[in-house]
Coordinates of C-alpha atoms in Angstrom, one line a residue:
M125 CA -2.1 -16.8 -187.7
K126 CA -0.9 -17.1 -191.3
G127 CA 1.1 -13.9 -191.0
Y128 CA 2.7 -15.1 -187.7
L129 CA 3.8 -18.4 -189.4
L130 CA 5.4 -16.6 -192.3
T131 CA 7.2 -14.2 -189.9
A132 CA 8.5 -17.2 -187.9
I133 CA 9.7 -19.0 -191.0
F134 CA 11.4 -15.8 -192.3
L135 CA 13.2 -15.4 -188.9
E136 CA 14.3 -19.0 -188.9
V137 CA 15.8 -18.6 -192.4
L138 CA 17.6 -15.5 -191.4
Q139 CA 19.0 -17.3 -188.3
C140 CA 20.3 -20.1 -190.5
M141 CA 21.9 -17.6 -192.9
Y142 CA 23.8 -15.8 -190.1
A143 CA 24.6 -18.9 -188.0
A144 CA 26.7 -20.6 -190.7
P145 CA 29.1 -19.7 -193.5
S146 CA 27.4 -18.9 -196.8
L147 CA 27.2 -21.7 -199.3
T148 CA 27.9 -21.5 -203.0
D149 CA 26.9 -23.6 -205.9
K150 CA 30.6 -24.7 -206.1
D151 CA 30.5 -25.8 -202.5
E152 CA 27.5 -28.0 -203.2
Y153 CA 29.1 -29.4 -206.3
H154 CA 32.1 -30.4 -204.3
F155 CA 29.9 -32.0 -201.7
K156 CA 27.9 -34.0 -204.2
T157 CA 31.1 -35.1 -205.9
W158 CA 32.4 -36.3 -202.6
M159 CA 29.1 -38.0 -201.8
S160 CA 29.3 -39.9 -205.0
A161 CA 32.9 -41.0 -204.4
H162 CA 32.1 -42.2 -200.9
N163 CA 28.7 -43.7 -201.7
K164 CA 26.8 -41.4 -199.2
Q165 CA 23.1 -40.8 -199.1
Y166 CA 21.1 -38.6 -196.8
G167 CA 17.5 -37.5 -196.1
L168 CA 16.7 -33.9 -196.8
D169 CA 17.3 -32.6 -193.2
E170 CA 20.5 -34.5 -192.8
Y171 CA 21.7 -33.5 -196.2
Y172 CA 22.0 -29.8 -195.2
Q173 CA 23.6 -30.6 -191.9
R174 CA 26.2 -32.8 -193.6
L175 CA 26.8 -30.2 -196.3
Q176 CA 27.5 -27.6 -193.6
N177 CA 29.9 -29.9 -191.8
F178 CA 31.6 -30.7 -195.1
I179 CA 32.1 -27.0 -196.0
E180 CA 33.5 -26.2 -192.6
N181 CA 35.9 -29.2 -192.8
K182 CA 36.9 -28.2 -196.3
R183 CA 37.7 -24.7 -195.2
R184 CA 39.8 -26.0 -192.3
I185 CA 41.7 -28.3 -194.8
D186 CA 42.3 -25.5 -197.2
H187 CA 43.6 -23.2 -194.4
H188 CA 45.9 -25.9 -193.0
N189 CA 47.3 -26.9 -196.4
A190 CA 48.0 -23.3 -197.3
G191 CA 50.3 -23.1 -194.2
N192 CA 53.7 -24.5 -193.5
H193 CA 53.1 -28.0 -192.1
K194 CA 54.8 -31.4 -192.5
F195 CA 51.5 -33.1 -193.3
T196 CA 48.5 -32.4 -195.5
M197 CA 44.8 -32.8 -194.8
G198 CA 42.2 -34.0 -197.2
L199 CA 38.5 -34.8 -197.8
N200 CA 38.3 -38.4 -196.7
Q201 CA 35.3 -40.5 -195.6
F202 CA 34.9 -38.5 -192.4
A203 CA 34.6 -35.1 -194.1
D204 CA 30.8 -34.8 -193.4
M205 CA 31.3 -35.3 -189.6
T206 CA 32.0 -32.9 -186.7
F207 CA 35.0 -34.0 -184.5
A208 CA 32.6 -34.5 -181.6
E209 CA 30.6 -37.0 -183.7
F210 CA 33.7 -38.7 -184.9
K211 CA 35.2 -39.0 -181.4
K212 CA 32.0 -40.6 -180.1
Q213 CA 31.9 -43.2 -182.9
Y214 CA 35.5 -44.1 -183.7
L215 CA 37.7 -43.3 -180.7
I216 CA 38.1 -44.7 -177.2
T217 CA 35.6 -43.0 -174.9
E218 CA 36.3 -44.8 -171.7
P219 CA 39.3 -43.3 -169.7
Q220 CA 42.4 -45.5 -170.1
N221 CA 45.1 -46.0 -167.5
C222 CA 47.7 -47.2 -169.9
S223 CA 51.1 -46.6 -168.2
A224 CA 53.7 -49.4 -167.7
T225 CA 55.9 -47.5 -165.2
K226 CA 58.5 -50.1 -165.5
G227 CA 58.1 -52.4 -168.5
N228 CA 59.6 -55.8 -169.1
H229 CA 61.0 -55.1 -172.6
V230 CA 64.8 -55.4 -172.5
S231 CA 66.6 -53.2 -175.0
S232 CA 69.8 -53.9 -176.7
N233 CA 72.5 -51.3 -177.2
G234 CA 71.9 -51.1 -180.9
P235 CA 73.1 -50.1 -183.4
Y236 CA 69.7 -49.8 -185.2
P237 CA 69.1 -49.5 -189.0
D238 CA 68.2 -46.0 -190.2
A239 CA 64.9 -47.3 -191.5
I240 CA 62.8 -50.4 -191.3
D241 CA 59.4 -51.5 -192.7
W242 CA 58.0 -54.9 -191.8
R243 CA 55.7 -54.8 -194.8
E244 CA 58.9 -55.1 -197.0
K245 CA 60.6 -57.8 -194.9
G246 CA 58.2 -60.6 -195.8
H247 CA 54.5 -61.6 -195.5
Y248 CA 54.2 -60.3 -192.0
I249 CA 51.4 -57.7 -192.1
T250 CA 47.8 -58.3 -192.9
D251 CA 45.8 -55.8 -195.0
V252 CA 44.4 -52.7 -193.5
K253 CA 41.0 -53.4 -191.8
N254 CA 38.1 -51.1 -191.0
Q255 CA 36.7 -50.9 -187.5
G256 CA 33.6 -49.0 -188.6
P257 CA 31.6 -46.8 -186.1
C258 CA 32.8 -48.6 -183.0
G259 CA 35.6 -47.6 -180.6
S260 CA 37.3 -51.0 -181.1
C261 CA 40.6 -49.7 -182.5
W262 CA 42.4 -51.4 -179.6
T263 CA 41.2 -54.8 -180.9
F264 CA 42.7 -54.1 -184.4
S265 CA 46.0 -53.0 -182.9
T266 CA 46.0 -56.2 -180.9
T267 CA 45.2 -58.5 -183.8
G268 CA 47.6 -56.7 -186.1
C269 CA 50.4 -57.2 -183.7
L270 CA 49.6 -60.8 -182.8
E271 CA 49.2 -61.6 -186.5
S272 CA 52.6 -60.2 -187.2
V273 CA 54.5 -61.8 -184.3
T274 CA 52.9 -65.2 -185.2
A275 CA 53.9 -64.8 -188.9
I276 CA 57.5 -63.9 -187.9
A277 CA 57.7 -66.9 -185.7
T278 CA 56.0 -69.5 -188.0
G279 CA 56.1 -68.2 -191.5
K280 CA 52.2 -68.3 -191.6
L281 CA 50.2 -65.1 -191.4
P282 CA 46.8 -65.6 -189.6
L283 CA 43.8 -63.3 -189.9
L284 CA 42.5 -63.0 -186.3
A285 CA 39.2 -62.1 -184.8
E286 CA 38.7 -58.6 -183.4
Q287 CA 35.1 -59.4 -182.5
Q288 CA 36.1 -62.0 -180.0
L289 CA 38.0 -59.2 -178.1
V290 CA 35.1 -56.8 -178.4
D291 CA 32.7 -59.5 -176.9
C292 CA 34.9 -61.4 -174.5
A293 CA 37.7 -59.4 -173.1
G294 CA 35.7 -57.2 -170.6
A295 CA 37.2 -58.9 -167.5
F296 CA 40.6 -57.4 -168.4
N297 CA 39.4 -53.8 -168.1
N298 CA 38.3 -53.5 -171.8
H299 CA 35.0 -52.0 -172.8
G300 CA 34.1 -53.3 -176.3
C301 CA 33.1 -50.5 -178.6
E302 CA 33.9 -47.9 -175.8
G303 CA 37.6 -48.8 -175.8
G304 CA 40.3 -50.9 -174.3
L305 CA 44.1 -51.4 -174.6
P306 CA 46.2 -53.8 -176.6
S307 CA 48.3 -54.8 -173.5
Q308 CA 45.1 -55.7 -171.6
A309 CA 43.8 -57.6 -174.7
F310 CA 47.1 -59.6 -174.9
E311 CA 46.6 -60.5 -171.2
Y312 CA 43.1 -61.7 -172.0
I313 CA 44.4 -63.9 -174.9
K314 CA 47.1 -65.3 -172.7
Y315 CA 44.8 -66.3 -169.9
N316 CA 41.9 -67.3 -172.2
K317 CA 44.3 -69.6 -174.0
G318 CA 43.7 -68.4 -177.5
L319 CA 42.1 -66.1 -180.1
M320 CA 40.0 -67.4 -182.9
A321 CA 40.3 -66.6 -186.7
E322 CA 38.3 -63.8 -188.2
A323 CA 36.6 -66.2 -190.5
D324 CA 35.3 -68.2 -187.5
Y325 CA 34.3 -65.1 -185.5
P326 CA 33.3 -62.4 -188.0
Y327 CA 33.5 -58.7 -187.1
T328 CA 30.2 -56.8 -186.6
A329 CA 31.3 -53.4 -185.3
Q330 CA 29.0 -53.7 -182.3
D331 CA 29.1 -55.3 -178.8
G332 CA 27.7 -58.8 -178.6
P333 CA 27.6 -61.9 -176.4
C334 CA 30.9 -63.9 -176.1
K335 CA 31.0 -66.8 -178.5
Y336 CA 34.5 -68.0 -178.0
N337 CA 35.2 -71.7 -179.0
P338 CA 38.6 -72.8 -177.7
Q339 CA 38.7 -75.7 -180.2
L340 CA 38.9 -73.0 -183.0
A341 CA 41.7 -70.9 -181.4
A342 CA 44.1 -69.8 -184.1
A343 CA 46.8 -67.9 -182.2
F344 CA 48.1 -67.9 -178.7
V345 CA 50.1 -65.6 -176.4
K346 CA 52.9 -66.9 -174.2
E347 CA 53.9 -63.6 -172.6
V348 CA 52.9 -59.9 -172.7
V349 CA 55.8 -57.5 -173.1
N350 CA 55.3 -53.8 -172.0
I351 CA 57.7 -51.1 -173.0
T352 CA 58.5 -48.7 -170.1
K353 CA 56.3 -45.6 -170.1
Y354 CA 57.7 -42.8 -172.4
D355 CA 60.6 -45.0 -173.5
E356 CA 60.4 -44.2 -177.3
M357 CA 63.9 -45.6 -177.9
G358 CA 62.6 -48.9 -176.4
M359 CA 59.9 -48.9 -179.1
V360 CA 62.6 -48.3 -181.8
D361 CA 64.6 -51.2 -180.3
A362 CA 61.6 -53.6 -180.5
V363 CA 60.5 -52.6 -184.0
A364 CA 64.1 -52.7 -185.3
R365 CA 65.1 -56.0 -183.8
L366 CA 61.9 -58.0 -183.2
N367 CA 58.5 -57.1 -184.6
P368 CA 55.8 -54.4 -185.0
V369 CA 54.6 -52.8 -181.8
S370 CA 51.1 -51.8 -180.6
F371 CA 50.7 -48.3 -179.1
A372 CA 48.1 -45.7 -178.2
F373 CA 48.0 -42.0 -178.6
E374 CA 45.7 -39.0 -178.5
V375 CA 43.8 -38.1 -181.7
T376 CA 42.7 -34.5 -182.1
S377 CA 40.5 -32.9 -184.7
D378 CA 43.1 -32.4 -187.5
F379 CA 44.1 -36.1 -187.5
M380 CA 40.6 -37.1 -188.5
L381 CA 41.3 -35.5 -191.9
Y382 CA 44.9 -36.5 -192.3
Q383 CA 45.9 -37.3 -195.9
K384 CA 49.7 -37.7 -196.1
G385 CA 53.1 -36.5 -194.7
V386 CA 54.5 -36.6 -191.2
Y387 CA 51.8 -35.8 -188.6
S388 CA 52.7 -33.6 -185.7
S389 CA 50.5 -31.5 -183.4
N390 CA 50.8 -28.9 -180.7
K391 CA 47.2 -29.4 -179.6
C392 CA 47.4 -33.0 -178.3
H393 CA 48.7 -34.1 -174.9
N394 CA 51.7 -36.5 -174.4
T395 CA 50.4 -38.1 -171.1
T396 CA 49.1 -41.6 -170.4
D397 CA 45.6 -40.4 -169.4
K398 CA 44.6 -38.8 -172.7
V399 CA 45.2 -41.6 -175.2
N400 CA 42.1 -42.4 -177.2
H401 CA 43.2 -44.4 -180.2
A402 CA 45.3 -47.6 -180.6
V403 CA 47.3 -48.5 -183.7
L404 CA 50.3 -50.6 -184.9
A405 CA 53.9 -49.3 -185.6
V406 CA 55.2 -51.4 -188.5
G407 CA 58.4 -49.4 -189.1
Y408 CA 60.2 -46.1 -189.0
N409 CA 62.1 -43.8 -191.3
E410 CA 63.1 -40.1 -191.8
E411 CA 61.9 -37.5 -194.2
N412 CA 63.6 -34.1 -194.8
G413 CA 65.4 -34.4 -191.4
T414 CA 62.2 -35.4 -189.5
P415 CA 62.2 -38.9 -188.1
Y416 CA 58.8 -40.7 -188.1
W417 CA 56.9 -43.9 -187.4
I418 CA 55.1 -45.9 -190.1
V419 CA 51.8 -46.8 -188.6
K420 CA 49.0 -49.1 -189.6
N421 CA 45.5 -47.7 -188.8
S422 CA 42.1 -49.3 -188.7
W423 CA 39.9 -46.9 -190.7
G424 CA 40.0 -48.7 -194.0
P425 CA 42.5 -48.5 -196.9
T426 CA 41.0 -45.3 -198.3
W427 CA 42.0 -43.2 -195.3
G428 CA 45.5 -41.6 -195.1
I429 CA 48.3 -43.3 -197.0
D430 CA 46.5 -46.5 -198.1
G431 CA 45.2 -46.9 -194.5
Y432 CA 48.6 -45.9 -193.0
F433 CA 50.0 -42.7 -191.5
Y434 CA 53.4 -41.3 -190.5
I435 CA 53.7 -39.6 -187.1
E436 CA 56.8 -37.7 -185.8
R437 CA 59.2 -39.8 -183.8
E438 CA 61.5 -39.0 -180.9
K439 CA 59.1 -36.5 -179.3
N440 CA 56.5 -38.8 -177.7
M441 CA 54.1 -37.1 -180.1
C442 CA 50.6 -37.1 -178.7
G443 CA 51.6 -39.6 -176.0
L444 CA 52.5 -42.4 -178.4
A445 CA 55.2 -43.7 -176.1
A446 CA 52.8 -43.8 -173.1
C447 CA 51.8 -47.4 -173.3
S448 CA 53.4 -49.5 -176.1
S449 CA 53.4 -53.3 -176.0
Y450 CA 53.6 -56.6 -178.0
P451 CA 53.1 -60.3 -177.3
L452 CA 55.4 -63.2 -177.4
P453 CA 53.5 -65.9 -179.4
L454 CA 52.9 -69.4 -178.0
I455 CA 53.7 -71.6 -181.0

């Protein structure tokens, strides 16, 4: 019996050795340094699985960064996760039908400035927030946009409650931590007659019962403006003339580890049915001949460029022009 157990253990060790890339002391040193920087702790079994994920991600990053790309990847807070794991925790998992075949945004004829950044125009953009392990990105895109349009209209920048949208906006085809869309969230706020402040309805990163108190509403929506499906110049028009714009797009595995530069992909789709993440366009610019959007994300300020990223413009990259929208504030 003892001999049988030893043989079984030996075979299991061999299987592990051949199933995964070999690990070096340097690999483990890098992992422990990263763990310390991101305040990560694991039990023994999880430690080795996370180490394996980390090394595989590091090799993908090194391979990508050695190539000719417009963006670089890096070992951020998600470097110990597989993309399947990340997708389940951080992205929209419910299918979204996000197309506005004919929107109600009316574009001007321009001309438009070569570059614009609403962060530099005044106190119009709140700090980058962190959605945590909940597919509630759509709520952060919604609050970010409503915070901005309210500030542009009133001169006062509110800090609005994502959790109210997670808990209360289900009747408008939203699904809490499983996903939703800013356009549908704006509709909820309009018909619900208000959204509370974050301080009065704190974020928990999980679904809960609706606790909306209309007496504490801090911002209101008069009308929801959808930009026509795939009209990326309509987005430029809105951001250049009016305010930041919410949009959704498809995140694929390399975006999880984005660090800086202008993101582009030939693996993502550009259709309305594949979007799985919602964000906020706060401006646009151009770098080395490549036009890009300046985008506020909701994965905390340590991800990407202080919580922001750049994504290639004028190509409907990853479906970013599939379903963009913004609200008109009720003041």
